[in-house]
Short mmCIF file of C-alpha atoms and ligand atoms in Angstrom, two decimals:
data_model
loop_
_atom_site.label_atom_id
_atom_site.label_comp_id
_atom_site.label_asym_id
_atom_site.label_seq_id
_atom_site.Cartn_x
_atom_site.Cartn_y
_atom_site.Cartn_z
CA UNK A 236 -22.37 -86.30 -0.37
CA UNK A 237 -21.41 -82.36 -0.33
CA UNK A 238 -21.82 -80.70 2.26
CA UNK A 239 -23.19 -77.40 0.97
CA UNK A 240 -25.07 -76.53 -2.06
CA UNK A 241 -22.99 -73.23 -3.43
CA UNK A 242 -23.37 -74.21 -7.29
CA UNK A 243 -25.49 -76.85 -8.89
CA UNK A 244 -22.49 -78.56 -10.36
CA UNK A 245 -21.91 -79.74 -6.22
CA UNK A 246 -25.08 -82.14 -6.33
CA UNK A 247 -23.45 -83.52 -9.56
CA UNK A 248 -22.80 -86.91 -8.36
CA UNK A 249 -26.58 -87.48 -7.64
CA UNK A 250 -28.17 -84.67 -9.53
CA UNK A 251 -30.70 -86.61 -11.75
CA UNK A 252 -31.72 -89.11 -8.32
CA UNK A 253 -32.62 -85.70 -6.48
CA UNK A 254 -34.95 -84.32 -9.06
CA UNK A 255 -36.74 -88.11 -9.69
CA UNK A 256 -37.23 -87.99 -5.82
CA UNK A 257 -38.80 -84.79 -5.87
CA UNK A 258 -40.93 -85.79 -9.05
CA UNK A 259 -41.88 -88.78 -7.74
CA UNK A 260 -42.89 -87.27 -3.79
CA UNK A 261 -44.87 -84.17 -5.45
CA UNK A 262 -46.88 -87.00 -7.06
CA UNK A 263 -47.25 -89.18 -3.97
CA UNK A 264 -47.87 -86.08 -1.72
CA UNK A 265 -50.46 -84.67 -4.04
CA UNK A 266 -52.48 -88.17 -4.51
CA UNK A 267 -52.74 -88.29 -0.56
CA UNK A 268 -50.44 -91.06 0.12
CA UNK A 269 -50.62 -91.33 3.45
CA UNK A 270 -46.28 -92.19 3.57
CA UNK A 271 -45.59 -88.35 1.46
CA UNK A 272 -47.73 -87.02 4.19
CA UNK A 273 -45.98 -87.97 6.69
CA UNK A 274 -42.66 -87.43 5.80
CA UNK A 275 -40.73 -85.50 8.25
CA UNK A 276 -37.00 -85.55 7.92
CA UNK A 277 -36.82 -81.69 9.28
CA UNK A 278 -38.77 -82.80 12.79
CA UNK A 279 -36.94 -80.64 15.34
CA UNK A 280 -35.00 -78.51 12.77
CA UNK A 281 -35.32 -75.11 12.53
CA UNK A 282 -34.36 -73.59 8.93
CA UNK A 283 -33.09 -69.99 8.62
CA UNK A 284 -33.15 -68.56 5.36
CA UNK A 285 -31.50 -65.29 4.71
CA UNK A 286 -32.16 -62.47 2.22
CA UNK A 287 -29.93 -59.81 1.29
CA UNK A 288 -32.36 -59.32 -1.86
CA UNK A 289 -36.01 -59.05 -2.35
CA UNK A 290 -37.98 -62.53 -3.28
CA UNK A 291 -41.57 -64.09 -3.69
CA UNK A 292 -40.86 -67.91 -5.14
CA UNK A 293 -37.11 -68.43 -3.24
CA UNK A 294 -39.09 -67.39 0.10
CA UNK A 295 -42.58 -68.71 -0.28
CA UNK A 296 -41.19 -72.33 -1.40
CA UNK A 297 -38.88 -72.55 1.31
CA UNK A 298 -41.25 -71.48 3.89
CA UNK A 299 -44.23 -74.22 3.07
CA UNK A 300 -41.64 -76.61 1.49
CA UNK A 301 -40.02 -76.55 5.32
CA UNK A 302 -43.09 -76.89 7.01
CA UNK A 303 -44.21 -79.77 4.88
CA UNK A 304 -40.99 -81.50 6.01
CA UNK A 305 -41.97 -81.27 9.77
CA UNK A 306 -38.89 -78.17 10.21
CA UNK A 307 -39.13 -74.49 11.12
CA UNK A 308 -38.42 -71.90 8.88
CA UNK A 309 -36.92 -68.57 10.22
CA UNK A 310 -36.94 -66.05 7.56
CA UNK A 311 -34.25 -63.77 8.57
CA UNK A 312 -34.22 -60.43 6.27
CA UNK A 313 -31.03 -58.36 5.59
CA UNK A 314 -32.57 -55.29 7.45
CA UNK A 315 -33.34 -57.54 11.11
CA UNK A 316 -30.13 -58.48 11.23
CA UNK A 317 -26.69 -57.91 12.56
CA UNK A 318 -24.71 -59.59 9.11
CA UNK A 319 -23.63 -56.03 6.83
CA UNK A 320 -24.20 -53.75 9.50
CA UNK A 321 -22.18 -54.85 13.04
CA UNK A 322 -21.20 -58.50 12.07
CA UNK A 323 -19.07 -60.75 9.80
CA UNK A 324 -20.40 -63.70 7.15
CA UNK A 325 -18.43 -65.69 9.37
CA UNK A 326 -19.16 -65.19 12.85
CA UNK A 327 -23.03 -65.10 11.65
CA UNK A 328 -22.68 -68.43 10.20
CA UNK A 329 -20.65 -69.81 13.56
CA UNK A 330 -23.65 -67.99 15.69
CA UNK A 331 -26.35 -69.55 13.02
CA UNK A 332 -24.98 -73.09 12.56
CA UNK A 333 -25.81 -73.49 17.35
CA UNK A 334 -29.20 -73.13 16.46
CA UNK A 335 -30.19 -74.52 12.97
CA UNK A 336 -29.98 -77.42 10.83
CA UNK A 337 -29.63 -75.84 7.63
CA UNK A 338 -29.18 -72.43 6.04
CA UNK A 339 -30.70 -70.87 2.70
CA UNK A 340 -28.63 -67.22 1.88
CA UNK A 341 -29.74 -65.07 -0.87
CA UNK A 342 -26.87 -62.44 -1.33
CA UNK A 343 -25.03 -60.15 -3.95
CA UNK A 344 -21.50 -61.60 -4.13
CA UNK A 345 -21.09 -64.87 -4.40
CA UNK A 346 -18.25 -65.17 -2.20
CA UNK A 347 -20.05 -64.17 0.94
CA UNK A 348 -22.65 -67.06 0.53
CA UNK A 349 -19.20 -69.34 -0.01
CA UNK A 350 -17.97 -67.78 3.37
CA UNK A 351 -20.99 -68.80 5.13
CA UNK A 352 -20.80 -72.10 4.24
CA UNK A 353 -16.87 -72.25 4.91
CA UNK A 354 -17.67 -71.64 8.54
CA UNK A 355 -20.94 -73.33 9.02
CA UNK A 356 -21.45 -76.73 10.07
CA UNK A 357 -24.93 -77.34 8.81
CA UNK A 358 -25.70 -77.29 5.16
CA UNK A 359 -25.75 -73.71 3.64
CA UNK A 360 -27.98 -73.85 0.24
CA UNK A 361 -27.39 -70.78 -2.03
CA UNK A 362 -30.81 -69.47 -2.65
CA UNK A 363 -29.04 -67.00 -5.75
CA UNK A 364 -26.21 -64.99 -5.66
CA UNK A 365 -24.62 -62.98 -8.41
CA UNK A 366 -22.85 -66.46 -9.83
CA UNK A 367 -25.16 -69.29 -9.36
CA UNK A 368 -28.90 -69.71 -8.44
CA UNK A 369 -29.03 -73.88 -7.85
CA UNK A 370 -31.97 -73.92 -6.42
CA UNK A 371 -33.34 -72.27 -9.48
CA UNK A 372 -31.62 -75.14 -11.61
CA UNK A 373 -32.72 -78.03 -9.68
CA UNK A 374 -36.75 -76.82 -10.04
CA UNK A 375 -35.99 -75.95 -13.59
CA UNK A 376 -34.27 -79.52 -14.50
CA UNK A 377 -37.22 -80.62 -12.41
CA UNK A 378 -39.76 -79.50 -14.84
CA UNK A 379 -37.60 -80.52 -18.35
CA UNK A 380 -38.07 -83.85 -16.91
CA UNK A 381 -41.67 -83.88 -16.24
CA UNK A 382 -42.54 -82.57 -19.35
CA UNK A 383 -39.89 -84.27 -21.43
CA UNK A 384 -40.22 -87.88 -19.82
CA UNK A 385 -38.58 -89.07 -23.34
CA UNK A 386 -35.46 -86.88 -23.33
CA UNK A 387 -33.40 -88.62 -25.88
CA UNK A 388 -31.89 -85.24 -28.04
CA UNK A 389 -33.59 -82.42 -25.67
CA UNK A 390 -31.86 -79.20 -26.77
CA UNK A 391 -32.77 -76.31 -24.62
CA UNK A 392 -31.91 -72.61 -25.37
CA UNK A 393 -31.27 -69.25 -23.54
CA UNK A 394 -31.86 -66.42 -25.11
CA UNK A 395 -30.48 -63.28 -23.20
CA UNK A 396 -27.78 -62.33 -20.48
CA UNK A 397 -24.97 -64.13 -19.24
CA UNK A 398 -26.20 -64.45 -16.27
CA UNK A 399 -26.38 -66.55 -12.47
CA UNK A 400 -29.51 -68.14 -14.14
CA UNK A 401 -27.65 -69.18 -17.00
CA UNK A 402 -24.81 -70.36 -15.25
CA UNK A 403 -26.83 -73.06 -13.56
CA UNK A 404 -29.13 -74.30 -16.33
CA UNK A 405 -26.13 -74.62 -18.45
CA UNK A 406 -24.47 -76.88 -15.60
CA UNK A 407 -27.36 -78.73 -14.74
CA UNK A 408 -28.07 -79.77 -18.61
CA UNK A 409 -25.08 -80.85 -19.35
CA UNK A 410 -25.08 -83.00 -16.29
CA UNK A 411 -27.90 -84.53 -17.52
CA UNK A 412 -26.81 -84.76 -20.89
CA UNK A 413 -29.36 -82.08 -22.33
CA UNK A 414 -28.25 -80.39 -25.39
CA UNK A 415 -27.62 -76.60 -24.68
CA UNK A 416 -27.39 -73.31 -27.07
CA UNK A 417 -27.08 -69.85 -25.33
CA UNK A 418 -27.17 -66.15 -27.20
CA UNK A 419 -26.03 -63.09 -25.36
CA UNK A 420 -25.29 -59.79 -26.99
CA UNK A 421 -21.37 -58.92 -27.49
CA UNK A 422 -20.26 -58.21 -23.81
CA UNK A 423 -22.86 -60.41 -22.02
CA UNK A 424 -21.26 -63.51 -21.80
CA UNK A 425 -21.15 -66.43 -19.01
CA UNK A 426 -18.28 -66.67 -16.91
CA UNK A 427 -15.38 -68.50 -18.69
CA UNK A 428 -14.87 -71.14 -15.81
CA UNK A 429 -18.99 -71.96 -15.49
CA UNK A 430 -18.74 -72.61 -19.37
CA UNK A 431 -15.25 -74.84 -18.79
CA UNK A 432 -16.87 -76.46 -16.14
CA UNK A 433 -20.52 -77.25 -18.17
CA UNK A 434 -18.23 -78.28 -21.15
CA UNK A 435 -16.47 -81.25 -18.92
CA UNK A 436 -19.70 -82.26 -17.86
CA UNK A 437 -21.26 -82.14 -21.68
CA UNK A 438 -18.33 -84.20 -23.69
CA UNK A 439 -18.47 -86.91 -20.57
CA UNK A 440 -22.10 -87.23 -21.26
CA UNK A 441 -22.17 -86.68 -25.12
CA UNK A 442 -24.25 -83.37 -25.24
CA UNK A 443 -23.46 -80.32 -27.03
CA UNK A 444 -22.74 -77.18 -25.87
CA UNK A 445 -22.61 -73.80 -28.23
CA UNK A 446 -22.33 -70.24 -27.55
CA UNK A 447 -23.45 -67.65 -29.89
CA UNK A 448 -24.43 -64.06 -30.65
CA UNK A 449 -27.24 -64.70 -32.74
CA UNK A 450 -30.60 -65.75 -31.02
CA UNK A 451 -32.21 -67.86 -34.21
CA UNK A 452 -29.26 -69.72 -33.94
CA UNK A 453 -29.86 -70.52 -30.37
CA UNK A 454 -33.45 -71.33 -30.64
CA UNK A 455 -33.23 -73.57 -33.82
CA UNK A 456 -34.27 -76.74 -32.99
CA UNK A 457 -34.66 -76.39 -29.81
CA UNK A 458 -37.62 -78.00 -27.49
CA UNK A 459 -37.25 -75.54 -24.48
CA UNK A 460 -36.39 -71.82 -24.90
CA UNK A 461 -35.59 -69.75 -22.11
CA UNK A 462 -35.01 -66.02 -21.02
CA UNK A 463 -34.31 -63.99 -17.85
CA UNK A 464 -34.80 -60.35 -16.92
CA UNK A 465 -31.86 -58.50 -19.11
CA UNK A 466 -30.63 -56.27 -15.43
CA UNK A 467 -30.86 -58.35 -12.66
CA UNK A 468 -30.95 -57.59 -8.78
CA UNK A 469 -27.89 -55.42 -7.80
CA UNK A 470 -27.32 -54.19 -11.54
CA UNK A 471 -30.11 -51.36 -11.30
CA UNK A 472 -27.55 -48.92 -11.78
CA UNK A 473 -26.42 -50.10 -15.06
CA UNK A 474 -29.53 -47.73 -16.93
CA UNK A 475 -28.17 -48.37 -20.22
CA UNK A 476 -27.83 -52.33 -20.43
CA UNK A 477 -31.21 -53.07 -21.68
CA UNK A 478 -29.94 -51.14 -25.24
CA UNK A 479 -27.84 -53.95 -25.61
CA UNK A 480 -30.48 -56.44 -25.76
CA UNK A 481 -32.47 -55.61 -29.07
CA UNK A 482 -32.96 -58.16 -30.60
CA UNK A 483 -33.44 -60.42 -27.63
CA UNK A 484 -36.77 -60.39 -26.91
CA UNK A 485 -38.39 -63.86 -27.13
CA UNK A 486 -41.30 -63.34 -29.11
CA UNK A 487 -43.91 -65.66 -31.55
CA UNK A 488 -41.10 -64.58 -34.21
CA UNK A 489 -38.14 -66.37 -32.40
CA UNK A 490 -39.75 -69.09 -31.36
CA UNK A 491 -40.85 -70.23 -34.65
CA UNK A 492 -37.54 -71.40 -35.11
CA UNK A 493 -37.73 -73.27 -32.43
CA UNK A 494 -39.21 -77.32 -32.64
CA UNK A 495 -43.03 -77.71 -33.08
CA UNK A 496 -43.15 -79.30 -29.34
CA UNK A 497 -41.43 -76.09 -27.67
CA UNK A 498 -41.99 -75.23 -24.15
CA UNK A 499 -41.10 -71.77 -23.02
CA UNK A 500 -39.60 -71.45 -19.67
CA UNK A 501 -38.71 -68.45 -17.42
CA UNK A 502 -37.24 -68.19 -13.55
CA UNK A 503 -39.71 -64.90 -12.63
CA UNK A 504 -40.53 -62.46 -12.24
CA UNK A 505 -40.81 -61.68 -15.23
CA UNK A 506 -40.26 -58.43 -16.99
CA UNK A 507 -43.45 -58.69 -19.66
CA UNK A 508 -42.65 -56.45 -23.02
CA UNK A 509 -38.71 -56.56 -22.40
CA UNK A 510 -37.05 -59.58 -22.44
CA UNK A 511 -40.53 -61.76 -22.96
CA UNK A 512 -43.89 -61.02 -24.63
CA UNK A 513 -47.18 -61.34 -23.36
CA UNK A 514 -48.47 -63.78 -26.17
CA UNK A 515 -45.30 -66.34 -25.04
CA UNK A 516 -45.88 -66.09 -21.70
CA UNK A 517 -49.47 -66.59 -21.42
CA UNK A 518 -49.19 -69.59 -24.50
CA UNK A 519 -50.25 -73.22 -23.40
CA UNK A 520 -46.62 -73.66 -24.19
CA UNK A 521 -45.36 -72.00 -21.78
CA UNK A 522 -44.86 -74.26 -18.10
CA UNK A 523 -43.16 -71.04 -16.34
CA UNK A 524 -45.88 -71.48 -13.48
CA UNK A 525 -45.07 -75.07 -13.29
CA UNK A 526 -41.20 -74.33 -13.14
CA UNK A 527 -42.16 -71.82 -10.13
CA UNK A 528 -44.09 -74.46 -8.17
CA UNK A 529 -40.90 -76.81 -8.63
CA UNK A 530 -39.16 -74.28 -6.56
CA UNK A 531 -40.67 -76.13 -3.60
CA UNK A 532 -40.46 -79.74 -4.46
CA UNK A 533 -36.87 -79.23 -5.77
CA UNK A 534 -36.10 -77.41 -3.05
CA UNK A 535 -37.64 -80.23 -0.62
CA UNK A 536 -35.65 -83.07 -2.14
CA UNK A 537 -32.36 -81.27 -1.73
CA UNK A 538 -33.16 -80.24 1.94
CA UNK A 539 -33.56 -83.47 3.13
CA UNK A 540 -30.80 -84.77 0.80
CA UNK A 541 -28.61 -82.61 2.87
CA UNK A 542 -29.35 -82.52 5.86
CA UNK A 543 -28.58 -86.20 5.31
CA UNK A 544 -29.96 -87.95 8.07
CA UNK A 545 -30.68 -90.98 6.08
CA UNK A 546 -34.36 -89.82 5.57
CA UNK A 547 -33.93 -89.20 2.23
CA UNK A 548 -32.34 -92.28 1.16
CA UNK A 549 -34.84 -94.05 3.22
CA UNK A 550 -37.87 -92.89 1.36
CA UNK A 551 -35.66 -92.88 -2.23
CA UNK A 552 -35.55 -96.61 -1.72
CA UNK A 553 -39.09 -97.01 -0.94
CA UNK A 554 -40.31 -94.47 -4.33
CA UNK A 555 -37.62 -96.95 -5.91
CA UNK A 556 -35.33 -93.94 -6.45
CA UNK A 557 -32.23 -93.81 -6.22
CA UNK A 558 -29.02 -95.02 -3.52
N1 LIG B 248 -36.96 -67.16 -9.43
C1 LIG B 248 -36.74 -66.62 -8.22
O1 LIG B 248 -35.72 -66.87 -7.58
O2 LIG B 248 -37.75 -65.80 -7.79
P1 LIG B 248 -37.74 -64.89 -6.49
O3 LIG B 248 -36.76 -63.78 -6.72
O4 LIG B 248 -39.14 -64.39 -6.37
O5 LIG B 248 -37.34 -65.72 -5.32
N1 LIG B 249 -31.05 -63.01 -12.79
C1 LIG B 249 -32.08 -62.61 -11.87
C2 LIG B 249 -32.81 -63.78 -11.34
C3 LIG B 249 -33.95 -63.48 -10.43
C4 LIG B 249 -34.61 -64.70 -9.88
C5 LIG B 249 -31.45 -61.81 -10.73
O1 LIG B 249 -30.38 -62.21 -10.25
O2 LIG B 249 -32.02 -60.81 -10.34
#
């Protein structure tokens, strides 16, 4: 069991039982049964959750996904607080870790949210940093799932930047054996040791894993395409990125190279007439809403999976899910 959820790739031992626990509690909890209702492994626990960056799904889901756990969430915003201004990561996360049971941090360099967790002793969950977004990953892997019950040769594509999105989704396939294609322009690429990293996981589980510059590549055959804002939080200043990305857009065009079952899936917010049109976003095939509400369930089952008071294995053995 890790201790702190920095990178998807830590929950890789029991990656696949935390999203069928979360799958199989959002459809207990929504049917009424009395047992999701009443699950509270956060009783007592206050939750602080930290933003360096703007958010609406992060925030939202880990506000009501707290609450439905019986915890208290403390949203603690970069401008109300001493961390940047008078205080270190560190001696924040020694001050934080007295008073709470777990910690969400939303920050620009990765390395600070690894900081916190080096000197906190309660679980620190990265809620996106410039590197990784897990959280992201786990809701997105989430959804794949649900709508691809039958994943025998899934192959899902990314179509855009190199980015902390794309970092995780790459992991978090190939630890579930997905098939994976990604298409940046010339200069955009994921970070060498995310890709290593993703490869080990695809050749031990027999997926493939392919890079390329050329988005009909990517999306050939594919069942899920996928896209993120081209200039991402912290990278306003780079005005002339988005040139880079002609060519990127995922429109009706691309995706008819994609397979006739194809879901289109985005993180949001979404920038509509850049990097996605209207026409794929609003299409029955696209489940981006349902990827958003995963935030929360994902985000549930890894909570209590870290907090690791033995609720979570408690109520994975009675869903039949599993240690
Ligand atoms: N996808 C995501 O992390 O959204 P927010 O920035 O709104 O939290
Ligand atoms: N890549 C985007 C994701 C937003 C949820 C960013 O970091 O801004």
């Amino acid at each position: 069991m890790p201790d702190h959820l920095l990178a998807i790739d830590d929950v890789a031992e029991d990656f696949e039982d935390i999203l069928n626990w979360a799958i199989e509690f959002k459809r207990m909890w929504k049917s009424g049964d009395e047992i999701a209702l009443n699950f509270f492994p956060l009783a007592d626990l206050a939750v602080g959750s930290i933003y360096e960056k703007p958010s609406t799904r992060t925030r939202v889901s880990f506000e009501v996904g707290i609450n439905r756990l019986g915890g208290y969430p403390l949203t603690l915003l970069k401008n109300d607080i001493q961390l940047g201004k008078s205080e270190t990561v560190a001696d924040t996360a020694n001050v934080l870790s007295r008073f709470l049971g777990a910690i969400t941090y939303r920050c620009f360099a990765h390395s600070d949210v690894a900081e916190l967790a080096a000197n906190s002793s309660v679980p620190v969950l990265n809620a996106l940093s410039d590197k990784h977004h897990p959280c992201q990953a786990a809701a997105d892997l989430m959804t794949i799932l649900e709508h691809f019950p039958e994943r025998e040769r899934l192959k899902v594509a990314w179509v855009g930047d190199g980015n902390n999105v794309l970092h995780d989704l790459m992991l978090a396939c190939a630890m579930l054996g997905i098939d994976f294609s990604y298409a940046n322009p010339e200069g955009y690429d994921p970070a060498k040791d995310v890709v290593a990293r993703a490869k080990d996981f695809a050749s031990e589980n027999g997926s493939k894993l392919s890079g390329t510059n050329d988005p009909v590549e990517a999306v050939k055959n594919a069942n899920v395409i996928y896209t993120d804002v081209f200039v991402s939080m912290g990278e306003e200043g780079l005005k002339d990125k988005m040139a880079d990305f002609d060519g990127f857009q995922v429109n009706m065009e691309l995706i008819s190279n994609a397979e006739e079952n194809w879901a289109f899936m985005h993180c949001l917010p979404a920038h509509r007439g850049d990097e996605v049109t209207d026409a794929v976003m609003d299409h029955a095939n696209s489940i981006v809403f349902d990827q958003a509400e995963n935030r929360m369930w994902a985000q549930m089952s890894l909570l209590a999976y870290l907090v690791d008071n033995g609720a979570w294995s408690a109520m994975g053995e009675m869903m039949g899910v599993g240690i």
